GROMACS .gro file of C-alpha atoms in nm:
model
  424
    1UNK     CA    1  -2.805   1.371   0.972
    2UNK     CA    2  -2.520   1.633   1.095
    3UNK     CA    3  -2.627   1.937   1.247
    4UNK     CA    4  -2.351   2.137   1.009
    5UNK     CA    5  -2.148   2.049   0.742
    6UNK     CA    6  -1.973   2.267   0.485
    7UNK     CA    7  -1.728   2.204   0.262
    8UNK     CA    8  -1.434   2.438   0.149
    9UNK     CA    9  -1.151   2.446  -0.115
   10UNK     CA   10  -0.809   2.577   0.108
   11UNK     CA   11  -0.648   2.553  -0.243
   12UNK     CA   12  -0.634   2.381  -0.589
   13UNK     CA   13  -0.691   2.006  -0.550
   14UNK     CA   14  -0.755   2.046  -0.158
   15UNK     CA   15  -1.077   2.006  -0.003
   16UNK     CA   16  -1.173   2.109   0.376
   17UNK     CA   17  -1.476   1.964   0.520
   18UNK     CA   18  -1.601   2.051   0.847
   19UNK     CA   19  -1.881   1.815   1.028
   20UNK     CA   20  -2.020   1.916   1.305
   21UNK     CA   21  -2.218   1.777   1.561
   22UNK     CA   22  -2.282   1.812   1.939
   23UNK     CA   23  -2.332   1.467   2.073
   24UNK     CA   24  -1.980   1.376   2.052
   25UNK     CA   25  -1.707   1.408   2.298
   26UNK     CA   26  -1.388   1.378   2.061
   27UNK     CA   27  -1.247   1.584   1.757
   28UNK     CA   28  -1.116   1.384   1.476
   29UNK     CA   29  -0.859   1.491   1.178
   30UNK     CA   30  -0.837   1.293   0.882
   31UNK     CA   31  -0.648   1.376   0.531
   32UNK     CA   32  -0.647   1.168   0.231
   33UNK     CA   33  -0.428   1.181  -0.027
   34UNK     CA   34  -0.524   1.023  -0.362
   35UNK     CA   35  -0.327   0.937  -0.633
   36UNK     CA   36  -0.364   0.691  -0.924
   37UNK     CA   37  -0.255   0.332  -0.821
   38UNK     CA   38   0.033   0.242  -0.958
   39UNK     CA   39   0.290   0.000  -0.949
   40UNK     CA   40   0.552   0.213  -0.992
   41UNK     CA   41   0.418   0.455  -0.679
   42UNK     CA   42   0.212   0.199  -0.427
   43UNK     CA   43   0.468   0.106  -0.172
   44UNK     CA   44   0.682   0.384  -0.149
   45UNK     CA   45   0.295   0.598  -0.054
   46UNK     CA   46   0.185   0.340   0.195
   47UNK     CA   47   0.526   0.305   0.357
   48UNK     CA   48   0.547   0.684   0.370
   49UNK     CA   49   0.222   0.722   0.563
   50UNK     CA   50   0.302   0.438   0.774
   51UNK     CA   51   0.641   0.641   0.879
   52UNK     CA   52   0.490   1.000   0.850
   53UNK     CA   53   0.230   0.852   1.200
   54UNK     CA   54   0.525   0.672   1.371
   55UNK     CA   55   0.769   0.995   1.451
   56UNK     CA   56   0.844   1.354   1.370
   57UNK     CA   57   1.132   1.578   1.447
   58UNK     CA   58   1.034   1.688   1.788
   59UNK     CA   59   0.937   1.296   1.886
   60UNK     CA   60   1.159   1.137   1.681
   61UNK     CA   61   1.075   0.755   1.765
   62UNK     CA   62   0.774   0.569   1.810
   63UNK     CA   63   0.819   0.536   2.179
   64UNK     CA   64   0.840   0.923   2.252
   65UNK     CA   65   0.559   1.020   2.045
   66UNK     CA   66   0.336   0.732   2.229
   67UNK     CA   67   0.432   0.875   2.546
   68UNK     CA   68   0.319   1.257   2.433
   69UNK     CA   69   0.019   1.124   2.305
   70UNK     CA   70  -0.062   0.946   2.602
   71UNK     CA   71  -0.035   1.274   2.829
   72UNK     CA   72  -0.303   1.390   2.588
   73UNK     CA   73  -0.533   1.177   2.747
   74UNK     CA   74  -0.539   0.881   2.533
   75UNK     CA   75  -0.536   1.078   2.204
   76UNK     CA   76  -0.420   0.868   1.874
   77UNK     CA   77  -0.198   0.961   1.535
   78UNK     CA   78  -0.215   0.671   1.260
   79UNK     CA   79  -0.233   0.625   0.930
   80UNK     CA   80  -0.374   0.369   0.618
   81UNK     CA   81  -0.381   0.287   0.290
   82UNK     CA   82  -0.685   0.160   0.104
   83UNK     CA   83  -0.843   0.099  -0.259
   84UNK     CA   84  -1.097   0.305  -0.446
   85UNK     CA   85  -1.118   0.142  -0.778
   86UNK     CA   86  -0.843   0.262  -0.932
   87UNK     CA   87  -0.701   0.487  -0.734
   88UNK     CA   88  -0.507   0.432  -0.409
   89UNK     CA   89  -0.607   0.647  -0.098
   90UNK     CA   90  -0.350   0.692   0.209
   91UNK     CA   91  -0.450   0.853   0.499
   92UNK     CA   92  -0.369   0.990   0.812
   93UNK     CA   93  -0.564   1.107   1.139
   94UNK     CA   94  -0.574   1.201   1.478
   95UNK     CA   95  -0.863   1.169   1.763
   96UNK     CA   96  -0.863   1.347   2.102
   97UNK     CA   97  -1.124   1.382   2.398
   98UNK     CA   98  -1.254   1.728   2.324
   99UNK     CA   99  -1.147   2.041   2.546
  100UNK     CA  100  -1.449   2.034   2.745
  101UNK     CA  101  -1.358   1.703   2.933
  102UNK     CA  102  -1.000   1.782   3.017
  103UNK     CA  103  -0.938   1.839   3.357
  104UNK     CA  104  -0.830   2.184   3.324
  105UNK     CA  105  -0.966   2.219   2.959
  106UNK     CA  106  -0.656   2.226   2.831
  107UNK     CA  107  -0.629   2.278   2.465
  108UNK     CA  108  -0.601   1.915   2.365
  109UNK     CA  109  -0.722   1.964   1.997
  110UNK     CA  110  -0.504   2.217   1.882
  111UNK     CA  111  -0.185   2.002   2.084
  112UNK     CA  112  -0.326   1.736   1.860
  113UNK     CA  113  -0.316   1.914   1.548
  114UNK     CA  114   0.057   2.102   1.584
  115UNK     CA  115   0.139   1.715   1.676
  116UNK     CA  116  -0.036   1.614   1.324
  117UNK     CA  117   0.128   1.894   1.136
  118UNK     CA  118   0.473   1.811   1.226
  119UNK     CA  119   0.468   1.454   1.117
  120UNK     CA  120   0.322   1.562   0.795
  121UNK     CA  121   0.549   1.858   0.728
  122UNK     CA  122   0.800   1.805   0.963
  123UNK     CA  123   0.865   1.439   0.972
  124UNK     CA  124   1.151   1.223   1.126
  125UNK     CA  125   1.414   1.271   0.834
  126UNK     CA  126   1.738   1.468   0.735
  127UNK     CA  127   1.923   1.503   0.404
  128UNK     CA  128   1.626   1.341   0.201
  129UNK     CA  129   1.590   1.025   0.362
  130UNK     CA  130   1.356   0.909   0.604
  131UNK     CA  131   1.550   0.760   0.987
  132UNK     CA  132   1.680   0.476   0.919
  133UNK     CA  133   1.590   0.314   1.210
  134UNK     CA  134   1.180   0.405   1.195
  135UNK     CA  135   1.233   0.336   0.805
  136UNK     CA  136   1.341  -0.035   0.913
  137UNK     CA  137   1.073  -0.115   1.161
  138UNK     CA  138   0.775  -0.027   0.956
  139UNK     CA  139   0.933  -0.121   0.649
  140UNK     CA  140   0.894  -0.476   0.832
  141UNK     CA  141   0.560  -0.429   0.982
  142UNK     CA  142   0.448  -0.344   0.556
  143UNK     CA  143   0.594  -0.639   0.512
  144UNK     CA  144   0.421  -0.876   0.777
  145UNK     CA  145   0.120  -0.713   0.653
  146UNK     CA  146   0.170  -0.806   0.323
  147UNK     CA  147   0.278  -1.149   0.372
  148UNK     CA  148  -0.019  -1.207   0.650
  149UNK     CA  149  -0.252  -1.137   0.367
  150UNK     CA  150  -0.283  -1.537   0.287
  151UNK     CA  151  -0.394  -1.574   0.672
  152UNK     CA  152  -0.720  -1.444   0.619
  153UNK     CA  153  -0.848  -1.674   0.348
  154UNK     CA  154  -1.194  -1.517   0.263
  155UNK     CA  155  -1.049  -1.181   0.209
  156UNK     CA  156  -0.723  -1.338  -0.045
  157UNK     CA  157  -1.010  -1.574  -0.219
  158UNK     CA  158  -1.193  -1.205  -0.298
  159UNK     CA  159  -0.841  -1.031  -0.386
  160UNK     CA  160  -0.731  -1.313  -0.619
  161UNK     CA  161  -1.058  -1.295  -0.779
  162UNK     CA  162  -1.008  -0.905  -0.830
  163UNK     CA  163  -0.668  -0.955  -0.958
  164UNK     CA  164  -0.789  -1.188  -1.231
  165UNK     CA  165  -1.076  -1.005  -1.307
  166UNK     CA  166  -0.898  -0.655  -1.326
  167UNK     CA  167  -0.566  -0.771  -1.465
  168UNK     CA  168  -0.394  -0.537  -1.646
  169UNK     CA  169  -0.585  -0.258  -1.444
  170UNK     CA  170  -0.482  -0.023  -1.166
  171UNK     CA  171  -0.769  -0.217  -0.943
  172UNK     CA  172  -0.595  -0.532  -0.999
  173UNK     CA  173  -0.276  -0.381  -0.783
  174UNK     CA  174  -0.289  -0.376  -0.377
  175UNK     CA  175  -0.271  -0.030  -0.216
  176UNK     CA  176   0.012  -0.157  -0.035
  177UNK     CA  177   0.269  -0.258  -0.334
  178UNK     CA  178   0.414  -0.621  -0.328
  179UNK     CA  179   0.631  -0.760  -0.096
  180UNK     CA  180   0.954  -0.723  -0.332
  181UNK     CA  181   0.840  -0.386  -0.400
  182UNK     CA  182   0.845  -0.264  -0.031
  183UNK     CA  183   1.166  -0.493  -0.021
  184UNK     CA  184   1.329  -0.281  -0.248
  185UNK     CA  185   1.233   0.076  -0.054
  186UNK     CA  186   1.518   0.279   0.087
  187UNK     CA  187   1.476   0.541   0.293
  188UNK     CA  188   1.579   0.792   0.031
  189UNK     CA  189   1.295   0.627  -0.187
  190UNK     CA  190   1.043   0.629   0.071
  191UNK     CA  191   1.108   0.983   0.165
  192UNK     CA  192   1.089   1.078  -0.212
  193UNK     CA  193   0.734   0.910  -0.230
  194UNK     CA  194   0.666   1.095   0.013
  195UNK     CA  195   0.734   1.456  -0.106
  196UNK     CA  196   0.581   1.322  -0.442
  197UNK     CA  197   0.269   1.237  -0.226
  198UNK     CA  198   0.266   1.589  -0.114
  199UNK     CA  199   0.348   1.768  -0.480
  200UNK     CA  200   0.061   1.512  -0.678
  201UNK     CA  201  -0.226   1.394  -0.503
  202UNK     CA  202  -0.568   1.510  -0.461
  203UNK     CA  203  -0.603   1.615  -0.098
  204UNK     CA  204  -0.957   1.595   0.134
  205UNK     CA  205  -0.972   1.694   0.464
  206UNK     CA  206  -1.244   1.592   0.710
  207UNK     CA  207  -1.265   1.760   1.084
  208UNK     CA  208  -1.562   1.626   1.307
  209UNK     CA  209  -1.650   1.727   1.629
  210UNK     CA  210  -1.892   1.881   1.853
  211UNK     CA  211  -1.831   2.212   1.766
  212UNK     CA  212  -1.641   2.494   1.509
  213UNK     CA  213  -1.281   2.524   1.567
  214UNK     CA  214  -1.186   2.879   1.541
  215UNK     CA  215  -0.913   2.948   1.278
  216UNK     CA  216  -0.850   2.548   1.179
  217UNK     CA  217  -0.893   2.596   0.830
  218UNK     CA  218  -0.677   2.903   0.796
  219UNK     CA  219  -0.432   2.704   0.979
  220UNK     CA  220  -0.467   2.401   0.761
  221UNK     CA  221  -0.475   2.648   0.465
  222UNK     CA  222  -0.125   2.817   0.551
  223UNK     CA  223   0.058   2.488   0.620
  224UNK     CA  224  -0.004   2.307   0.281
  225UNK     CA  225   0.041   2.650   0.109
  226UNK     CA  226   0.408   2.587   0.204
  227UNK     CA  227   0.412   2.256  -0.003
  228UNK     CA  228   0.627   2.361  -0.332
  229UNK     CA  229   0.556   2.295  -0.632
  230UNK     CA  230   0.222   2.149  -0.638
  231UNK     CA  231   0.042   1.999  -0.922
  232UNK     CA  232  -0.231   1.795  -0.837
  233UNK     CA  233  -0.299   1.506  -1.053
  234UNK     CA  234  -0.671   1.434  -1.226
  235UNK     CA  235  -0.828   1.179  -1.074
  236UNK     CA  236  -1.087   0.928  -1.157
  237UNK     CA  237  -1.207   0.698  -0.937
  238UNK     CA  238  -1.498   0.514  -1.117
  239UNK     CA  239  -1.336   0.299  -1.407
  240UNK     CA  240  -1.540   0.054  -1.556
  241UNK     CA  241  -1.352  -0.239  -1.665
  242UNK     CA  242  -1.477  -0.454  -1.975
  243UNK     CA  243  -1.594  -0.810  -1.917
  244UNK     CA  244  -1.357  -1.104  -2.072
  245UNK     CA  245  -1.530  -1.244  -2.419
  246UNK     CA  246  -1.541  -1.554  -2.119
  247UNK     CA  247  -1.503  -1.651  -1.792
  248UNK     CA  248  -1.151  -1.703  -1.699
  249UNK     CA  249  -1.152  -1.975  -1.410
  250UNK     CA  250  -0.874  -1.980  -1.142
  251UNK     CA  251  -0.775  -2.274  -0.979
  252UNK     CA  252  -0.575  -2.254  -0.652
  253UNK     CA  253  -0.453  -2.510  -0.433
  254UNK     CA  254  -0.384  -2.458  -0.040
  255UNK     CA  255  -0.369  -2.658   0.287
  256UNK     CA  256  -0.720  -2.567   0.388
  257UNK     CA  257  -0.995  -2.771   0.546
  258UNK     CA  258  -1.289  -2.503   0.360
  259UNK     CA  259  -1.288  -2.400  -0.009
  260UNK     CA  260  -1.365  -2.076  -0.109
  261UNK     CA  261  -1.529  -1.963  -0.439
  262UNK     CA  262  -1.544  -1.662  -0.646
  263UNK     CA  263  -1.788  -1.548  -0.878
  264UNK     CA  264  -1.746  -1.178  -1.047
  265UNK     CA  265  -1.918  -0.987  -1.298
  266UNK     CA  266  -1.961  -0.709  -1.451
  267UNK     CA  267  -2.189  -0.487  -1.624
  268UNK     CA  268  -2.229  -0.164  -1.827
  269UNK     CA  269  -2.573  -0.074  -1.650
  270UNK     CA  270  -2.548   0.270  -1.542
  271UNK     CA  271  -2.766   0.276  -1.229
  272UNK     CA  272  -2.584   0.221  -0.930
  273UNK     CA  273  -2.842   0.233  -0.658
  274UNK     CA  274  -3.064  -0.012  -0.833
  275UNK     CA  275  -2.727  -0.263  -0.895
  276UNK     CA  276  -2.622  -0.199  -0.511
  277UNK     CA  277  -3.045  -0.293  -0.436
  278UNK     CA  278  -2.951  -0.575  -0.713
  279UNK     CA  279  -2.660  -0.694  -0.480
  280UNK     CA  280  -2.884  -0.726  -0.186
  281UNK     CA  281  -3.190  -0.876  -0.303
  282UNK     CA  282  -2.926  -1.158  -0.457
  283UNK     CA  283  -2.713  -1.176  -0.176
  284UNK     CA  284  -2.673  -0.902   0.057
  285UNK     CA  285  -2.916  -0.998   0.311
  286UNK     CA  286  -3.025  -1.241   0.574
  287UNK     CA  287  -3.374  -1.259   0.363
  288UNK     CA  288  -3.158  -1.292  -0.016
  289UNK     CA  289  -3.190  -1.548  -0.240
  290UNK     CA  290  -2.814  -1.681  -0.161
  291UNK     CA  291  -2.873  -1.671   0.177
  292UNK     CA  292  -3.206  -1.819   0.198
  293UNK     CA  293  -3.201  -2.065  -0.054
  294UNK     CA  294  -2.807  -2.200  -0.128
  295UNK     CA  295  -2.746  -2.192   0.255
  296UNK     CA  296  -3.003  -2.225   0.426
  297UNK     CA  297  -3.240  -2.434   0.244
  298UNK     CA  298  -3.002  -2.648   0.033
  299UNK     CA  299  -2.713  -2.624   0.309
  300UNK     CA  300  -2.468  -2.573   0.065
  301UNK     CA  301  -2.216  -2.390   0.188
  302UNK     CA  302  -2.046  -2.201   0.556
  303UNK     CA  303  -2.156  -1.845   0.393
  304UNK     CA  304  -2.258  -1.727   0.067
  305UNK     CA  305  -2.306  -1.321   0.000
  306UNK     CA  306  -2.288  -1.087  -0.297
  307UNK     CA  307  -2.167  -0.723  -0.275
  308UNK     CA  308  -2.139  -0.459  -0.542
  309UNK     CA  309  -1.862  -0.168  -0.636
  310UNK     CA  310  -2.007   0.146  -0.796
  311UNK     CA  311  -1.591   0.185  -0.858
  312UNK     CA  312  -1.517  -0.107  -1.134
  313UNK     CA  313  -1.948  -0.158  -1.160
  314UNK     CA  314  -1.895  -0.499  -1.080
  315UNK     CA  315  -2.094  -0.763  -0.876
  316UNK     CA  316  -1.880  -1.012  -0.677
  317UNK     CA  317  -1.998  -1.356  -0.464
  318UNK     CA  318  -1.827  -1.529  -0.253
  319UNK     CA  319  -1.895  -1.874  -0.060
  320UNK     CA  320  -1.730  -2.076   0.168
  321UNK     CA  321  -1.782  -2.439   0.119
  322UNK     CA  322  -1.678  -2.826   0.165
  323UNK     CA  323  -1.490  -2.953  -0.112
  324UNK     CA  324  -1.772  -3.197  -0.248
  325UNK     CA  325  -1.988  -2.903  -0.259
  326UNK     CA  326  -1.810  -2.647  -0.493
  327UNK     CA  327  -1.969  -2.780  -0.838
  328UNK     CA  328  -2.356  -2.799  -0.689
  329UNK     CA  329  -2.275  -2.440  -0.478
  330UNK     CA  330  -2.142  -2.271  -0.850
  331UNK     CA  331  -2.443  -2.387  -1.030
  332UNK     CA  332  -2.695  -2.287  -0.746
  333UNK     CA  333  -2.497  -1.959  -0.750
  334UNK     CA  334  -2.610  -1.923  -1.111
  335UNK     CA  335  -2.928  -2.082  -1.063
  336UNK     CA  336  -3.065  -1.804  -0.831
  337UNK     CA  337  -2.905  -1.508  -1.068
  338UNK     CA  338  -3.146  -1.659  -1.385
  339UNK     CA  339  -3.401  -1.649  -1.087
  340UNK     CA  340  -3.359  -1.294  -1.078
  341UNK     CA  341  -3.323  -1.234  -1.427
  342UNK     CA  342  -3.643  -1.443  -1.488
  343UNK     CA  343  -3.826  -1.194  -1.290
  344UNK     CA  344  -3.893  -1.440  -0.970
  345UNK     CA  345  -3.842  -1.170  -0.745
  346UNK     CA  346  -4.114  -1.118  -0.494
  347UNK     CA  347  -4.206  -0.779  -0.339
  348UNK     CA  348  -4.093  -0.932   0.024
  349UNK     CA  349  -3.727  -0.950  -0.129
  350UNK     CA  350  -3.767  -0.607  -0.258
  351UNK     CA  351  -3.884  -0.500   0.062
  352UNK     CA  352  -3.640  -0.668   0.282
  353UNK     CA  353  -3.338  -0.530   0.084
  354UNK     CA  354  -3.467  -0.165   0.028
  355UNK     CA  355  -3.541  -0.235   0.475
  356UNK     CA  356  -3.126  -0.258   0.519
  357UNK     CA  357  -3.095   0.023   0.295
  358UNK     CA  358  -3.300   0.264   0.540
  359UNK     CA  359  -3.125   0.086   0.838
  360UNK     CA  360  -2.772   0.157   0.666
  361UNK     CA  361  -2.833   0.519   0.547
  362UNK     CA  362  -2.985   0.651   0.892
  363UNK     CA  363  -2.711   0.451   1.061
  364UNK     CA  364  -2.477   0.742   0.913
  365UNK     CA  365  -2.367   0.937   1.193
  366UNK     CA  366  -2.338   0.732   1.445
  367UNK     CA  367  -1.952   0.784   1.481
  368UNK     CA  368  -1.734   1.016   1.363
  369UNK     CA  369  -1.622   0.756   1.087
  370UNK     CA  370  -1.921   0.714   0.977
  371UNK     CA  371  -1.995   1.039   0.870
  372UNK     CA  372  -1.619   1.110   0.681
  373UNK     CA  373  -1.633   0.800   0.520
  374UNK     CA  374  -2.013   0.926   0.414
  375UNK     CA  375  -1.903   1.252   0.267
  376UNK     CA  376  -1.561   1.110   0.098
  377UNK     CA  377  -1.773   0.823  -0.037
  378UNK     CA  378  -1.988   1.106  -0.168
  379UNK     CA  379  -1.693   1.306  -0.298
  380UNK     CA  380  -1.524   1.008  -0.473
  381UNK     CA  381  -1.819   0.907  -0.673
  382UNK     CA  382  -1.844   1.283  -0.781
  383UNK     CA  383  -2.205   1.289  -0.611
  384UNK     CA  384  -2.378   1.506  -0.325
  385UNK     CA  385  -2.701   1.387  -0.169
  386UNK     CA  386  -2.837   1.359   0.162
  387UNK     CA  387  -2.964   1.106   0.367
  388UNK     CA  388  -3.289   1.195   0.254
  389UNK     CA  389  -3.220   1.188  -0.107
  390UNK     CA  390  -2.992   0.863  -0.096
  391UNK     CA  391  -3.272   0.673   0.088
  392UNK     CA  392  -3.542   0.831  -0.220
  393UNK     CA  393  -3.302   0.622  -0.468
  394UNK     CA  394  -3.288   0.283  -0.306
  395UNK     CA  395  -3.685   0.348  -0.251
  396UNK     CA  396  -3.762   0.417  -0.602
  397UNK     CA  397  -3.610   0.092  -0.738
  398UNK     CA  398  -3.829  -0.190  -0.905
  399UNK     CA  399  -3.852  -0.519  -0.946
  400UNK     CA  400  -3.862  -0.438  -1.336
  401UNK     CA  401  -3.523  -0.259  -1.300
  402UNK     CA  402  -3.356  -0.499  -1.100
  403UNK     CA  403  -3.448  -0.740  -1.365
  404UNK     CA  404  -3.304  -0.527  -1.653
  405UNK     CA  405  -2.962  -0.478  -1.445
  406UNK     CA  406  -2.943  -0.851  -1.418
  407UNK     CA  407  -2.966  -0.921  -1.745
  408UNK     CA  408  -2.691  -0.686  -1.808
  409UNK     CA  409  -2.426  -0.890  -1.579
  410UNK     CA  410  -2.190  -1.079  -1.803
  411UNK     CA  411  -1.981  -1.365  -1.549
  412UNK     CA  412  -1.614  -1.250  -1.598
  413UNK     CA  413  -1.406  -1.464  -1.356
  414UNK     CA  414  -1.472  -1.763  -1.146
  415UNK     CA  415  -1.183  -1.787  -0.854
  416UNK     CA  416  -1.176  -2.142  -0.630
  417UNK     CA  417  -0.955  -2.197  -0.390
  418UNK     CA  418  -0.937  -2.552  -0.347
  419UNK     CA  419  -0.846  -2.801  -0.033
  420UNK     CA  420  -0.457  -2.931  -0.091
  421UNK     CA  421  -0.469  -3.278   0.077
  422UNK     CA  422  -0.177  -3.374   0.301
  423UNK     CA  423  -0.038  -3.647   0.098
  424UNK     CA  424  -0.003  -3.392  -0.186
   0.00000   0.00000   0.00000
């Protein structure tokens, strides 16, 4: 898979990983910092990372830093904000050609990095509070994200579903905070999120490239050593969440011409590779029972595919469908889950599924994202296996086990979004 990888602590609650392998051409940074999600801490983080990639002290607007990074041949500083369960992951990271393909083989990667460091430790703020102007224009672009997220209909159907289903929970928030929350930001607030960011969360940092960088971790290890005060908080990032005594149904109307419905479950089985096979022989792919039976044989519906979090150990489908089809799509849904928990599986299904398994796994360092998201996967599920040993799991499953985990699946929360007519 990688021809080195080794992973260090720099200090408590930071983790250095260094992934190494000679077919690229570029080196790539990338930190996370995890925290618990919280209402209370979600947009202030998000905004802060958006900011802490848009300017530092030297560049101090988005314009100038473009322009530096530009002369670096191309090179890129940005940052995101996702969901792991419950916990809420912002990152930031930098890419550049390696040294080798520079015309004079100038030091590109360690321009990169001083670059990196001084919008993480030296960012585009005085007095406590973040430039007002920078604050302003991504506090706005948060904003259009957030209020863009009804654009993209599959992916709200799924997040209503997940708020219903985790209500109450940290999973049920979005990594990015609410639109009134990031409303309510200043940049005093944002900056203190910020340095809170800094002081609290769990810190893992990936470096991949062709080769060892001489001295990067000492220099990594030296410039968070500066951040006072810290106190990493515990983190937890697989959180079961206990079904509802029954399914709570959602019913949402909107001016669209294709309904989309949500089916999630969840379940106390323990085994995750043989609920992720599970997912696939149900509905993960092309050769699945959704897939081959409720759209392609009974035509049923635009798309129809299940997928599984080892996070919240829950199994989600979702379908896009015409409006006379929803009741007929739910109950073949369900139809092909008692299917599976009848035992009708046949070893072609098996096969098939445990086939996109091998594809996925050996896929794995292909890019440079590929293999962090690989080994912080790994680290946030508090396992360590190689390709090898991941593929031995999804190999090992049987038909008898999938059949036990199905029977363990208890339907928690059924999420339509229906087609508003006009007149209404």
């Amino acid at each position: 898979m990688t021809t080195d990888y080794e992973r260090i602590l720099l200090a408590e609650g930071i983790g250095y990983s260094e992934i190494l392998d000679p077919k690229f051409k570029t080196n790539t940074l990338k930190i996370f910092f995890s925290q618990p999600l919280s209402a209370a801490t979600a947009a202030g983080s998000a905004l802060a990372t958006s900011l802490l990639t848009a300017s530092n002290q030297r560049y101090p607007s988005i314009a100038q830093l473009r322009k530096k990074l530009q002369m670096l041949y191309g090179a890129a500083i940005f940052g995101s904000v996702q969901r792991e369960g419950d916990i809420q992951t912002n990152h930031i990271s930098a890419t550049v050609i390696d040294d080798r393909y520079a015309l004079e083989q100038e030091p590109l990667f360690d321009e990169v990095l001083e670059l990196l460091l001084d919008c993480l430790f030296r960012p585009n703020a005085a007095d406590g509070a973040f430039s007002q102007t920078e604050f302003r224009i991504r506090q706005q672009n948060l904003l259009d994200t957030i209020k863009a997220e009804i654009d993209e209909k599959r992916t709200y159907a799924l997040n209503q579903a997940r708020r219903t289903a985790f209500d109450g929970e940290p999973a049920a928030l979005s990594p990015c905070g609410t639109a009134e929350e990031v409303a309510a930001l200043t940049p005093a607030s944002a900056y203190a999120a910020y340095q809170e960011l800094l002081r609290t969360a769990g810190i893992e940092i990936y470096f991949v490239g062709p080769a060892k960088k001489a001295g990067l971790a000492d220099k990594l290890r030296r410039a968070f050593a500066a951040i006072p005060d810290r106190k990493p908080q515990p983190l937890c990032a697989i959180a079961p969440s206990p079904a509802k005594p029954e399914p709570q149904e959602v019913h949402e109307l909107l001016p669209v011409a294709q309904c989309k419905l949500v089916l999630l479950w969840k379940t106390a089985y323990e085994n995750p590779w043989v609920l992720a096979m599970l997912s696939a022989v149900f509905g993960g792919t092309p050769s699945s029972k959704l897939f081959a039976n409720v759209r392609e044989k009974m035509s049923l519906c635009y798309y129809c595919a299940a997928s599984y979090s080892t996070f919240k150990q829950s199994l989600t489908v979702d379908s896009g469908i015409e409006q006379q089809n929803v009741e007929k799509t739910r109950d073949a849904i369900l139809q092909q889950l008692r299917e599976i928990q009848q035992g009708n599986i046949t070893q072609e299904e098996l096969e098939n599924a445990k086939m996109s398994f091998h594809d996925s796994i050996y896929g794995i360092g292909d890019t440079p994202s590929s293999y962090i998201n690989w080994y912080f996967g790994q680290f946030c599920k508090g396992i360590s296996l190689s390709q090898d040993e991941l593929h031995e799991k999804y190999q090992s499953v049987t038909i008898p086990q999938l059949v036990e985990a199905a029977n363990t699946l208890t339907l928690d929360t059924i999420y339509l979004m229906d087609c508003k007519k006009e007149a209404e």
